[in-house]
JSON list of N, CA and C in Angstrom, two decimals:
[
{"chain": "A", "resi": 1, "resn": "LYS", "atom": "N", "xyz": [64.74, 44.32, -25.73]},
{"chain": "A", "resi": 1, "resn": "LYS", "atom": "CA", "xyz": [64.38, 43.19, -24.91]},
{"chain": "A", "resi": 1, "resn": "LYS", "atom": "C", "xyz": [65.30, 42.00, -25.17]},
{"chain": "A", "resi": 2, "resn": "ALA", "atom": "N", "xyz": [65.70, 41.82, -26.41]},
{"chain": "A", "resi": 2, "resn": "ALA", "atom": "CA", "xyz": [66.61, 40.71, -26.73]},
{"chain": "A", "resi": 2, "resn": "ALA", "atom": "C", "xyz": [67.94, 40.89, -26.02]},
{"chain": "A", "resi": 3, "resn": "ASN", "atom": "N", "xyz": [68.43, 42.13, -25.94]},
{"chain": "A", "resi": 3, "resn": "ASN", "atom": "CA", "xyz": [69.68, 42.40, -25.23]},
{"chain": "A", "resi": 3, "resn": "ASN", "atom": "C", "xyz": [69.56, 42.07, -23.75]},
{"chain": "A", "resi": 4, "resn": "LEU", "atom": "N", "xyz": [68.42, 42.40, -23.17]},
{"chain": "A", "resi": 4, "resn": "LEU", "atom": "CA", "xyz": [68.21, 42.09, -21.75]},
{"chain": "A", "resi": 4, "resn": "LEU", "atom": "C", "xyz": [68.23, 40.59, -21.52]},
{"chain": "A", "resi": 5, "resn": "ASN", "atom": "N", "xyz": [67.61, 39.85, -22.42]},
{"chain": "A", "resi": 5, "resn": "ASN", "atom": "CA", "xyz": [67.58, 38.39, -22.29]},
{"chain": "A", "resi": 5, "resn": "ASN", "atom": "C", "xyz": [68.97, 37.79, -22.44]},
{"chain": "A", "resi": 6, "resn": "ARG", "atom": "N", "xyz": [69.75, 38.31, -23.37]},
{"chain": "A", "resi": 6, "resn": "ARG", "atom": "CA", "xyz": [71.13, 37.82, -23.55]},
{"chain": "A", "resi": 6, "resn": "ARG", "atom": "C", "xyz": [71.97, 38.13, -22.31]},
{"chain": "A", "resi": 7, "resn": "GLY", "atom": "N", "xyz": [71.80, 39.32, -21.76]},
{"chain": "A", "resi": 7, "resn": "GLY", "atom": "CA", "xyz": [72.53, 39.70, -20.55]},
{"chain": "A", "resi": 7, "resn": "GLY", "atom": "C", "xyz": [72.17, 38.81, -19.38]},
{"chain": "A", "resi": 8, "resn": "LEU", "atom": "N", "xyz": [70.91, 38.51, -19.25]},
{"chain": "A", "resi": 8, "resn": "LEU", "atom": "CA", "xyz": [70.46, 37.64, -18.16]},
{"chain": "A", "resi": 8, "resn": "LEU", "atom": "C", "xyz": [70.97, 36.22, -18.36]},
{"chain": "A", "resi": 9, "resn": "ALA", "atom": "N", "xyz": [70.96, 35.75, -19.58]},
{"chain": "A", "resi": 9, "resn": "ALA", "atom": "CA", "xyz": [71.48, 34.39, -19.86]},
{"chain": "A", "resi": 9, "resn": "ALA", "atom": "C", "xyz": [72.96, 34.31, -19.50]},
{"chain": "A", "resi": 10, "resn": "SER", "atom": "N", "xyz": [73.69, 35.35, -19.81]},
{"chain": "A", "resi": 10, "resn": "SER", "atom": "CA", "xyz": [75.12, 35.39, -19.46]},
{"chain": "A", "resi": 10, "resn": "SER", "atom": "C", "xyz": [75.30, 35.38, -17.95]},
{"chain": "A", "resi": 11, "resn": "ALA", "atom": "N", "xyz": [74.51, 36.17, -17.27]},
{"chain": "A", "resi": 11, "resn": "ALA", "atom": "CA", "xyz": [74.61, 36.23, -15.80]},
{"chain": "A", "resi": 11, "resn": "ALA", "atom": "C", "xyz": [74.27, 34.87, -15.19]},
{"chain": "A", "resi": 12, "resn": "MET", "atom": "N", "xyz": [73.26, 34.20, -15.71]},
{"chain": "A", "resi": 12, "resn": "MET", "atom": "CA", "xyz": [72.87, 32.90, -15.17]},
{"chain": "A", "resi": 12, "resn": "MET", "atom": "C", "xyz": [73.96, 31.85, -15.37]},
{"chain": "A", "resi": 13, "resn": "LYS", "atom": "N", "xyz": [74.71, 31.98, -16.47]},
{"chain": "A", "resi": 13, "resn": "LYS", "atom": "CA", "xyz": [75.78, 31.03, -16.76]},
{"chain": "A", "resi": 13, "resn": "LYS", "atom": "C", "xyz": [76.87, 31.07, -15.68]},
{"chain": "A", "resi": 14, "resn": "PHE", "atom": "N", "xyz": [77.11, 32.25, -15.10]},
{"chain": "A", "resi": 14, "resn": "PHE", "atom": "CA", "xyz": [78.17, 32.42, -14.11]},
{"chain": "A", "resi": 14, "resn": "PHE", "atom": "C", "xyz": [77.64, 32.58, -12.69]},
{"chain": "A", "resi": 15, "resn": "LYS", "atom": "N", "xyz": [76.35, 32.40, -12.52]},
{"chain": "A", "resi": 15, "resn": "LYS", "atom": "CA", "xyz": [75.69, 32.64, -11.23]},
{"chain": "A", "resi": 15, "resn": "LYS", "atom": "C", "xyz": [76.34, 31.90, -10.07]},
{"chain": "A", "resi": 16, "resn": "ASP", "atom": "N", "xyz": [76.50, 30.60, -10.18]},
{"chain": "A", "resi": 16, "resn": "ASP", "atom": "CA", "xyz": [77.03, 29.81, -9.07]},
{"chain": "A", "resi": 16, "resn": "ASP", "atom": "C", "xyz": [78.45, 30.22, -8.70]},
{"chain": "A", "resi": 17, "resn": "ILE", "atom": "N", "xyz": [79.26, 30.48, -9.69]},
{"chain": "A", "resi": 17, "resn": "ILE", "atom": "CA", "xyz": [80.65, 30.86, -9.44]},
{"chain": "A", "resi": 17, "resn": "ILE", "atom": "C", "xyz": [80.72, 32.21, -8.75]},
{"chain": "A", "resi": 18, "resn": "ILE", "atom": "N", "xyz": [79.96, 33.17, -9.26]},
{"chain": "A", "resi": 18, "resn": "ILE", "atom": "CA", "xyz": [79.97, 34.51, -8.67]},
{"chain": "A", "resi": 18, "resn": "ILE", "atom": "C", "xyz": [79.47, 34.46, -7.24]},
{"chain": "A", "resi": 19, "resn": "TYR", "atom": "N", "xyz": [78.35, 33.78, -7.01]},
{"chain": "A", "resi": 19, "resn": "TYR", "atom": "CA", "xyz": [77.81, 33.70, -5.65]},
{"chain": "A", "resi": 19, "resn": "TYR", "atom": "C", "xyz": [78.77, 32.99, -4.70]},
{"chain": "A", "resi": 20, "resn": "GLN", "atom": "N", "xyz": [79.45, 31.95, -5.20]},
{"chain": "A", "resi": 20, "resn": "GLN", "atom": "CA", "xyz": [80.39, 31.23, -4.35]},
{"chain": "A", "resi": 20, "resn": "GLN", "atom": "C", "xyz": [81.52, 32.14, -3.89]},
{"chain": "A", "resi": 21, "resn": "PHE", "atom": "N", "xyz": [82.15, 32.82, -4.83]},
{"chain": "A", "resi": 21, "resn": "PHE", "atom": "CA", "xyz": [83.27, 33.68, -4.47]},
{"chain": "A", "resi": 21, "resn": "PHE", "atom": "C", "xyz": [82.84, 34.89, -3.65]},
{"chain": "A", "resi": 22, "resn": "ARG", "atom": "N", "xyz": [81.72, 35.50, -4.03]},
{"chain": "A", "resi": 22, "resn": "ARG", "atom": "CA", "xyz": [81.26, 36.69, -3.31]},
{"chain": "A", "resi": 22, "resn": "ARG", "atom": "C", "xyz": [80.80, 36.33, -1.90]},
{"chain": "A", "resi": 23, "resn": "SER", "atom": "N", "xyz": [80.22, 35.14, -1.72]},
{"chain": "A", "resi": 23, "resn": "SER", "atom": "CA", "xyz": [79.78, 34.74, -0.37]},
{"chain": "A", "resi": 23, "resn": "SER", "atom": "C", "xyz": [80.97, 34.48, 0.54]},
{"chain": "A", "resi": 24, "resn": "GLN", "atom": "N", "xyz": [82.14, 34.24, -0.04]},
{"chain": "A", "resi": 24, "resn": "GLN", "atom": "CA", "xyz": [83.36, 34.08, 0.74]},
{"chain": "A", "resi": 24, "resn": "GLN", "atom": "C", "xyz": [83.96, 35.43, 1.11]},
{"chain": "A", "resi": 25, "resn": "GLY", "atom": "N", "xyz": [83.32, 36.50, 0.69]},
{"chain": "A", "resi": 25, "resn": "GLY", "atom": "CA", "xyz": [83.78, 37.84, 1.02]},
{"chain": "A", "resi": 25, "resn": "GLY", "atom": "C", "xyz": [84.83, 38.38, 0.06]},
{"chain": "A", "resi": 26, "resn": "LEU", "atom": "N", "xyz": [85.00, 37.72, -1.08]},
{"chain": "A", "resi": 26, "resn": "LEU", "atom": "CA", "xyz": [85.99, 38.17, -2.05]},
{"chain": "A", "resi": 26, "resn": "LEU", "atom": "C", "xyz": [85.49, 39.40, -2.80]},
{"chain": "A", "resi": 27, "resn": "SER", "atom": "N", "xyz": [86.39, 40.30, -3.10]},
{"chain": "A", "resi": 27, "resn": "SER", "atom": "CA", "xyz": [86.04, 41.51, -3.84]},
{"chain": "A", "resi": 27, "resn": "SER", "atom": "C", "xyz": [85.71, 41.16, -5.29]},
{"chain": "A", "resi": 28, "resn": "TYR", "atom": "N", "xyz": [85.16, 42.14, -5.99]},
{"chain": "A", "resi": 28, "resn": "TYR", "atom": "CA", "xyz": [84.87, 41.94, -7.41]},
{"chain": "A", "resi": 28, "resn": "TYR", "atom": "C", "xyz": [86.17, 41.69, -8.18]},
{"chain": "A", "resi": 29, "resn": "GLU", "atom": "N", "xyz": [87.22, 42.39, -7.81]},
{"chain": "A", "resi": 29, "resn": "GLU", "atom": "CA", "xyz": [88.51, 42.24, -8.48]},
{"chain": "A", "resi": 29, "resn": "GLU", "atom": "C", "xyz": [89.06, 40.82, -8.32]},
{"chain": "A", "resi": 30, "resn": "VAL", "atom": "N", "xyz": [89.05, 40.32, -7.10]},
{"chain": "A", "resi": 30, "resn": "VAL", "atom": "CA", "xyz": [89.56, 38.97, -6.84]},
{"chain": "A", "resi": 30, "resn": "VAL", "atom": "C", "xyz": [88.67, 37.93, -7.53]},
{"chain": "A", "resi": 31, "resn": "THR", "atom": "N", "xyz": [87.37, 38.14, -7.49]},
{"chain": "A", "resi": 31, "resn": "THR", "atom": "CA", "xyz": [86.44, 37.23, -8.16]},
{"chain": "A", "resi": 31, "resn": "THR", "atom": "C", "xyz": [86.73, 37.19, -9.66]},
{"chain": "A", "resi": 32, "resn": "ALA", "atom": "N", "xyz": [86.93, 38.35, -10.26]},
{"chain": "A", "resi": 32, "resn": "ALA", "atom": "CA", "xyz": [87.25, 38.42, -11.69]},
{"chain": "A", "resi": 32, "resn": "ALA", "atom": "C", "xyz": [88.55, 37.69, -11.99]},
{"chain": "A", "resi": 33, "resn": "ASN", "atom": "N", "xyz": [89.55, 37.91, -11.16]},
{"chain": "A", "resi": 33, "resn": "ASN", "atom": "CA", "xyz": [90.84, 37.24, -11.37]},
{"chain": "A", "resi": 33, "resn": "ASN", "atom": "C", "xyz": [90.71, 35.72, -11.27]},
{"chain": "A", "resi": 34, "resn": "LYS", "atom": "N", "xyz": [89.94, 35.25, -10.30]},
{"chain": "A", "resi": 34, "resn": "LYS", "atom": "CA", "xyz": [89.76, 33.81, -10.13]},
{"chain": "A", "resi": 34, "resn": "LYS", "atom": "C", "xyz": [89.00, 33.21, -11.32]},
{"chain": "A", "resi": 35, "resn": "MET", "atom": "N", "xyz": [88.01, 33.93, -11.82]},
{"chain": "A", "resi": 35, "resn": "MET", "atom": "CA", "xyz": [87.26, 33.46, -12.99]},
{"chain": "A", "resi": 35, "resn": "MET", "atom": "C", "xyz": [88.18, 33.39, -14.20]},
{"chain": "A", "resi": 36, "resn": "ASN", "atom": "N", "xyz": [89.04, 34.38, -14.37]},
{"chain": "A", "resi": 36, "resn": "ASN", "atom": "CA", "xyz": [90.00, 34.38, -15.47]},
{"chain": "A", "resi": 36, "resn": "ASN", "atom": "C", "xyz": [90.97, 33.22, -15.33]},
{"chain": "A", "resi": 37, "resn": "ASP", "atom": "N", "xyz": [91.44, 32.98, -14.09]},
{"chain": "A", "resi": 37, "resn": "ASP", "atom": "CA", "xyz": [92.37, 31.87, -13.84]},
{"chain": "A", "resi": 37, "resn": "ASP", "atom": "C", "xyz": [91.74, 30.51, -14.15]},
{"chain": "A", "resi": 38, "resn": "MET", "atom": "N", "xyz": [90.41, 30.44, -14.01]},
{"chain": "A", "resi": 38, "resn": "MET", "atom": "CA", "xyz": [89.68, 29.20, -14.32]},
{"chain": "A", "resi": 38, "resn": "MET", "atom": "C", "xyz": [89.49, 29.02, -15.83]},
{"chain": "A", "resi": 39, "resn": "GLY", "atom": "N", "xyz": [89.90, 30.01, -16.59]},
{"chain": "A", "resi": 39, "resn": "GLY", "atom": "CA", "xyz": [89.76, 29.94, -18.04]},
{"chain": "A", "resi": 39, "resn": "GLY", "atom": "C", "xyz": [88.42, 30.44, -18.54]},
{"chain": "A", "resi": 40, "resn": "LEU", "atom": "N", "xyz": [87.64, 31.04, -17.67]},
{"chain": "A", "resi": 40, "resn": "LEU", "atom": "CA", "xyz": [86.34, 31.57, -18.08]},
{"chain": "A", "resi": 40, "resn": "LEU", "atom": "C", "xyz": [86.53, 32.91, -18.80]},
{"chain": "A", "resi": 41, "resn": "ARG", "atom": "N", "xyz": [85.66, 33.18, -19.74]},
{"chain": "A", "resi": 41, "resn": "ARG", "atom": "CA", "xyz": [85.71, 34.43, -20.49]},
{"chain": "A", "resi": 41, "resn": "ARG", "atom": "C", "xyz": [84.30, 34.98, -20.62]},
{"chain": "A", "resi": 42, "resn": "THR", "atom": "N", "xyz": [84.23, 36.28, -20.89]},
{"chain": "A", "resi": 42, "resn": "THR", "atom": "CA", "xyz": [82.94, 36.91, -21.12]},
{"chain": "A", "resi": 42, "resn": "THR", "atom": "C", "xyz": [82.35, 36.38, -22.42]},
{"chain": "A", "resi": 43, "resn": "ASN", "atom": "N", "xyz": [81.12, 36.76, -22.70]},
{"chain": "A", "resi": 43, "resn": "ASN", "atom": "CA", "xyz": [80.48, 36.32, -23.95]},
{"chain": "A", "resi": 43, "resn": "ASN", "atom": "C", "xyz": [81.25, 36.78, -25.18]},
{"chain": "A", "resi": 44, "resn": "ARG", "atom": "N", "xyz": [81.97, 37.86, -25.05]},
{"chain": "A", "resi": 44, "resn": "ARG", "atom": "CA", "xyz": [82.76, 38.37, -26.18]},
{"chain": "A", "resi": 44, "resn": "ARG", "atom": "C", "xyz": [84.17, 37.79, -26.20]},
{"chain": "A", "resi": 45, "resn": "GLY", "atom": "N", "xyz": [84.46, 36.88, -25.29]},
{"chain": "A", "resi": 45, "resn": "GLY", "atom": "CA", "xyz": [85.76, 36.24, -25.27]},
{"chain": "A", "resi": 45, "resn": "GLY", "atom": "C", "xyz": [86.84, 37.02, -24.54]},
{"chain": "A", "resi": 46, "resn": "CYS", "atom": "N", "xyz": [86.45, 38.03, -23.80]},
{"chain": "A", "resi": 46, "resn": "CYS", "atom": "CA", "xyz": [87.41, 38.87, -23.08]},
{"chain": "A", "resi": 46, "resn": "CYS", "atom": "C", "xyz": [87.61, 38.38, -21.65]},
{"chain": "A", "resi": 47, "resn": "LEU", "atom": "N", "xyz": [88.67, 38.88, -21.04]},
{"chain": "A", "resi": 47, "resn": "LEU", "atom": "CA", "xyz": [88.89, 38.60, -19.62]},
{"chain": "A", "resi": 47, "resn": "LEU", "atom": "C", "xyz": [87.86, 39.34, -18.79]},
{"chain": "A", "resi": 48, "resn": "PHE", "atom": "N", "xyz": [87.54, 38.76, -17.64]},
{"chain": "A", "resi": 48, "resn": "PHE", "atom": "CA", "xyz": [86.64, 39.45, -16.72]},
{"chain": "A", "resi": 48, "resn": "PHE", "atom": "C", "xyz": [87.38, 40.56, -16.01]},
{"chain": "A", "resi": 49, "resn": "LYS", "atom": "N", "xyz": [86.67, 41.62, -15.75]},
{"chain": "A", "resi": 49, "resn": "LYS", "atom": "CA", "xyz": [87.17, 42.73, -14.94]},
{"chain": "A", "resi": 49, "resn": "LYS", "atom": "C", "xyz": [86.23, 42.88, -13.76]},
{"chain": "A", "resi": 50, "resn": "ALA", "atom": "N", "xyz": [86.66, 43.62, -12.76]},
{"chain": "A", "resi": 50, "resn": "ALA", "atom": "CA", "xyz": [85.85, 43.80, -11.57]},
{"chain": "A", "resi": 50, "resn": "ALA", "atom": "C", "xyz": [84.47, 44.33, -11.92]},
{"chain": "A", "resi": 51, "resn": "ASN", "atom": "N", "xyz": [84.41, 45.30, -12.81]},
{"chain": "A", "resi": 51, "resn": "ASN", "atom": "CA", "xyz": [83.13, 45.91, -13.14]},
{"chain": "A", "resi": 51, "resn": "ASN", "atom": "C", "xyz": [82.21, 44.94, -13.89]},
{"chain": "A", "resi": 52, "resn": "SER", "atom": "N", "xyz": [82.77, 44.06, -14.70]},
{"chain": "A", "resi": 52, "resn": "SER", "atom": "CA", "xyz": [81.91, 43.10, -15.40]},
{"chain": "A", "resi": 52, "resn": "SER", "atom": "C", "xyz": [81.29, 42.11, -14.42]},
{"chain": "A", "resi": 53, "resn": "VAL", "atom": "N", "xyz": [82.05, 41.71, -13.40]},
{"chain": "A", "resi": 53, "resn": "VAL", "atom": "CA", "xyz": [81.50, 40.83, -12.37]},
{"chain": "A", "resi": 53, "resn": "VAL", "atom": "C", "xyz": [80.42, 41.57, -11.59]},
{"chain": "A", "resi": 54, "resn": "ARG", "atom": "N", "xyz": [80.66, 42.83, -11.29]},
{"chain": "A", "resi": 54, "resn": "ARG", "atom": "CA", "xyz": [79.68, 43.63, -10.55]},
{"chain": "A", "resi": 54, "resn": "ARG", "atom": "C", "xyz": [78.37, 43.73, -11.33]},
{"chain": "A", "resi": 55, "resn": "ARG", "atom": "N", "xyz": [78.48, 43.98, -12.63]},
{"chain": "A", "resi": 55, "resn": "ARG", "atom": "CA", "xyz": [77.27, 44.09, -13.46]},
{"chain": "A", "resi": 55, "resn": "ARG", "atom": "C", "xyz": [76.50, 42.77, -13.54]},
{"chain": "A", "resi": 56, "resn": "LEU", "atom": "N", "xyz": [77.23, 41.67, -13.63]},
{"chain": "A", "resi": 56, "resn": "LEU", "atom": "CA", "xyz": [76.56, 40.36, -13.64]},
{"chain": "A", "resi": 56, "resn": "LEU", "atom": "C", "xyz": [75.83, 40.14, -12.32]},
{"chain": "A", "resi": 57, "resn": "GLU", "atom": "N", "xyz": [76.47, 40.48, -11.21]},
{"chain": "A", "resi": 57, "resn": "GLU", "atom": "CA", "xyz": [75.83, 40.29, -9.91]},
{"chain": "A", "resi": 57, "resn": "GLU", "atom": "C", "xyz": [74.59, 41.18, -9.77]},
{"chain": "A", "resi": 58, "resn": "ILE", "atom": "N", "xyz": [74.66, 42.39, -10.30]},
{"chain": "A", "resi": 58, "resn": "ILE", "atom": "CA", "xyz": [73.49, 43.28, -10.26]},
{"chain": "A", "resi": 58, "resn": "ILE", "atom": "C", "xyz": [72.34, 42.68, -11.06]},
{"chain": "A", "resi": 59, "resn": "ARG", "atom": "N", "xyz": [72.64, 42.13, -12.24]},
{"chain": "A", "resi": 59, "resn": "ARG", "atom": "CA", "xyz": [71.58, 41.48, -13.04]},
{"chain": "A", "resi": 59, "resn": "ARG", "atom": "C", "xyz": [70.95, 40.33, -12.28]},
{"chain": "A", "resi": 60, "resn": "LEU", "atom": "N", "xyz": [71.78, 39.54, -11.63]},
{"chain": "A", "resi": 60, "resn": "LEU", "atom": "CA", "xyz": [71.26, 38.40, -10.87]},
{"chain": "A", "resi": 60, "resn": "LEU", "atom": "C", "xyz": [70.40, 38.86, -9.70]},
{"chain": "A", "resi": 61, "resn": "THR", "atom": "N", "xyz": [70.81, 39.93, -9.04]},
{"chain": "A", "resi": 61, "resn": "THR", "atom": "CA", "xyz": [70.06, 40.46, -7.90]},
{"chain": "A", "resi": 61, "resn": "THR", "atom": "C", "xyz": [68.70, 41.00, -8.37]},
{"chain": "A", "resi": 62, "resn": "LYS", "atom": "N", "xyz": [68.70, 41.73, -9.49]},
{"chain": "A", "resi": 62, "resn": "LYS", "atom": "CA", "xyz": [67.45, 42.24, -10.02]},
{"chain": "A", "resi": 62, "resn": "LYS", "atom": "C", "xyz": [66.52, 41.11, -10.41]},
{"chain": "A", "resi": 63, "resn": "ARG", "atom": "N", "xyz": [67.08, 40.06, -10.98]},
{"chain": "A", "resi": 63, "resn": "ARG", "atom": "CA", "xyz": [66.29, 38.88, -11.38]},
{"chain": "A", "resi": 63, "resn": "ARG", "atom": "C", "xyz": [65.64, 38.24, -10.17]},
{"chain": "A", "resi": 64, "resn": "ALA", "atom": "N", "xyz": [66.42, 38.11, -9.09]},
{"chain": "A", "resi": 64, "resn": "ALA", "atom": "CA", "xyz": [65.91, 37.50, -7.87]},
{"chain": "A", "resi": 64, "resn": "ALA", "atom": "C", "xyz": [64.80, 38.35, -7.26]},
{"chain": "A", "resi": 65, "resn": "GLU", "atom": "N", "xyz": [64.92, 39.66, -7.35]},
{"chain": "A", "resi": 65, "resn": "GLU", "atom": "CA", "xyz": [63.91, 40.56, -6.80]},
{"chain": "A", "resi": 65, "resn": "GLU", "atom": "C", "xyz": [62.62, 40.51, -7.59]},
{"chain": "A", "resi": 66, "resn": "GLU", "atom": "N", "xyz": [62.71, 40.22, -8.89]},
{"chain": "A", "resi": 66, "resn": "GLU", "atom": "CA", "xyz": [61.52, 40.17, -9.74]},
{"chain": "A", "resi": 66, "resn": "GLU", "atom": "C", "xyz": [60.68, 38.93, -9.48]},
{"chain": "A", "resi": 67, "resn": "LYS", "atom": "N", "xyz": [61.29, 37.89, -8.95]},
{"chain": "A", "resi": 67, "resn": "LYS", "atom": "CA", "xyz": [60.57, 36.62, -8.73]},
{"chain": "A", "resi": 67, "resn": "LYS", "atom": "C", "xyz": [59.69, 36.68, -7.53]}
]
């Protein structure tokens, strides 16, 4: 449960940025590149990849569905 909460906290931290880029029709790859260009890093300090952005968006979507 603690891992789920940490994952959700991470997703919430990047929520606005992800939604902004994805609502513009940008792919996960382009979104990840733009986040990296902004100097953002994952919780582990790594660069974002397309799949990490996809997983964050999935967490946010599941969160929204639970409400």
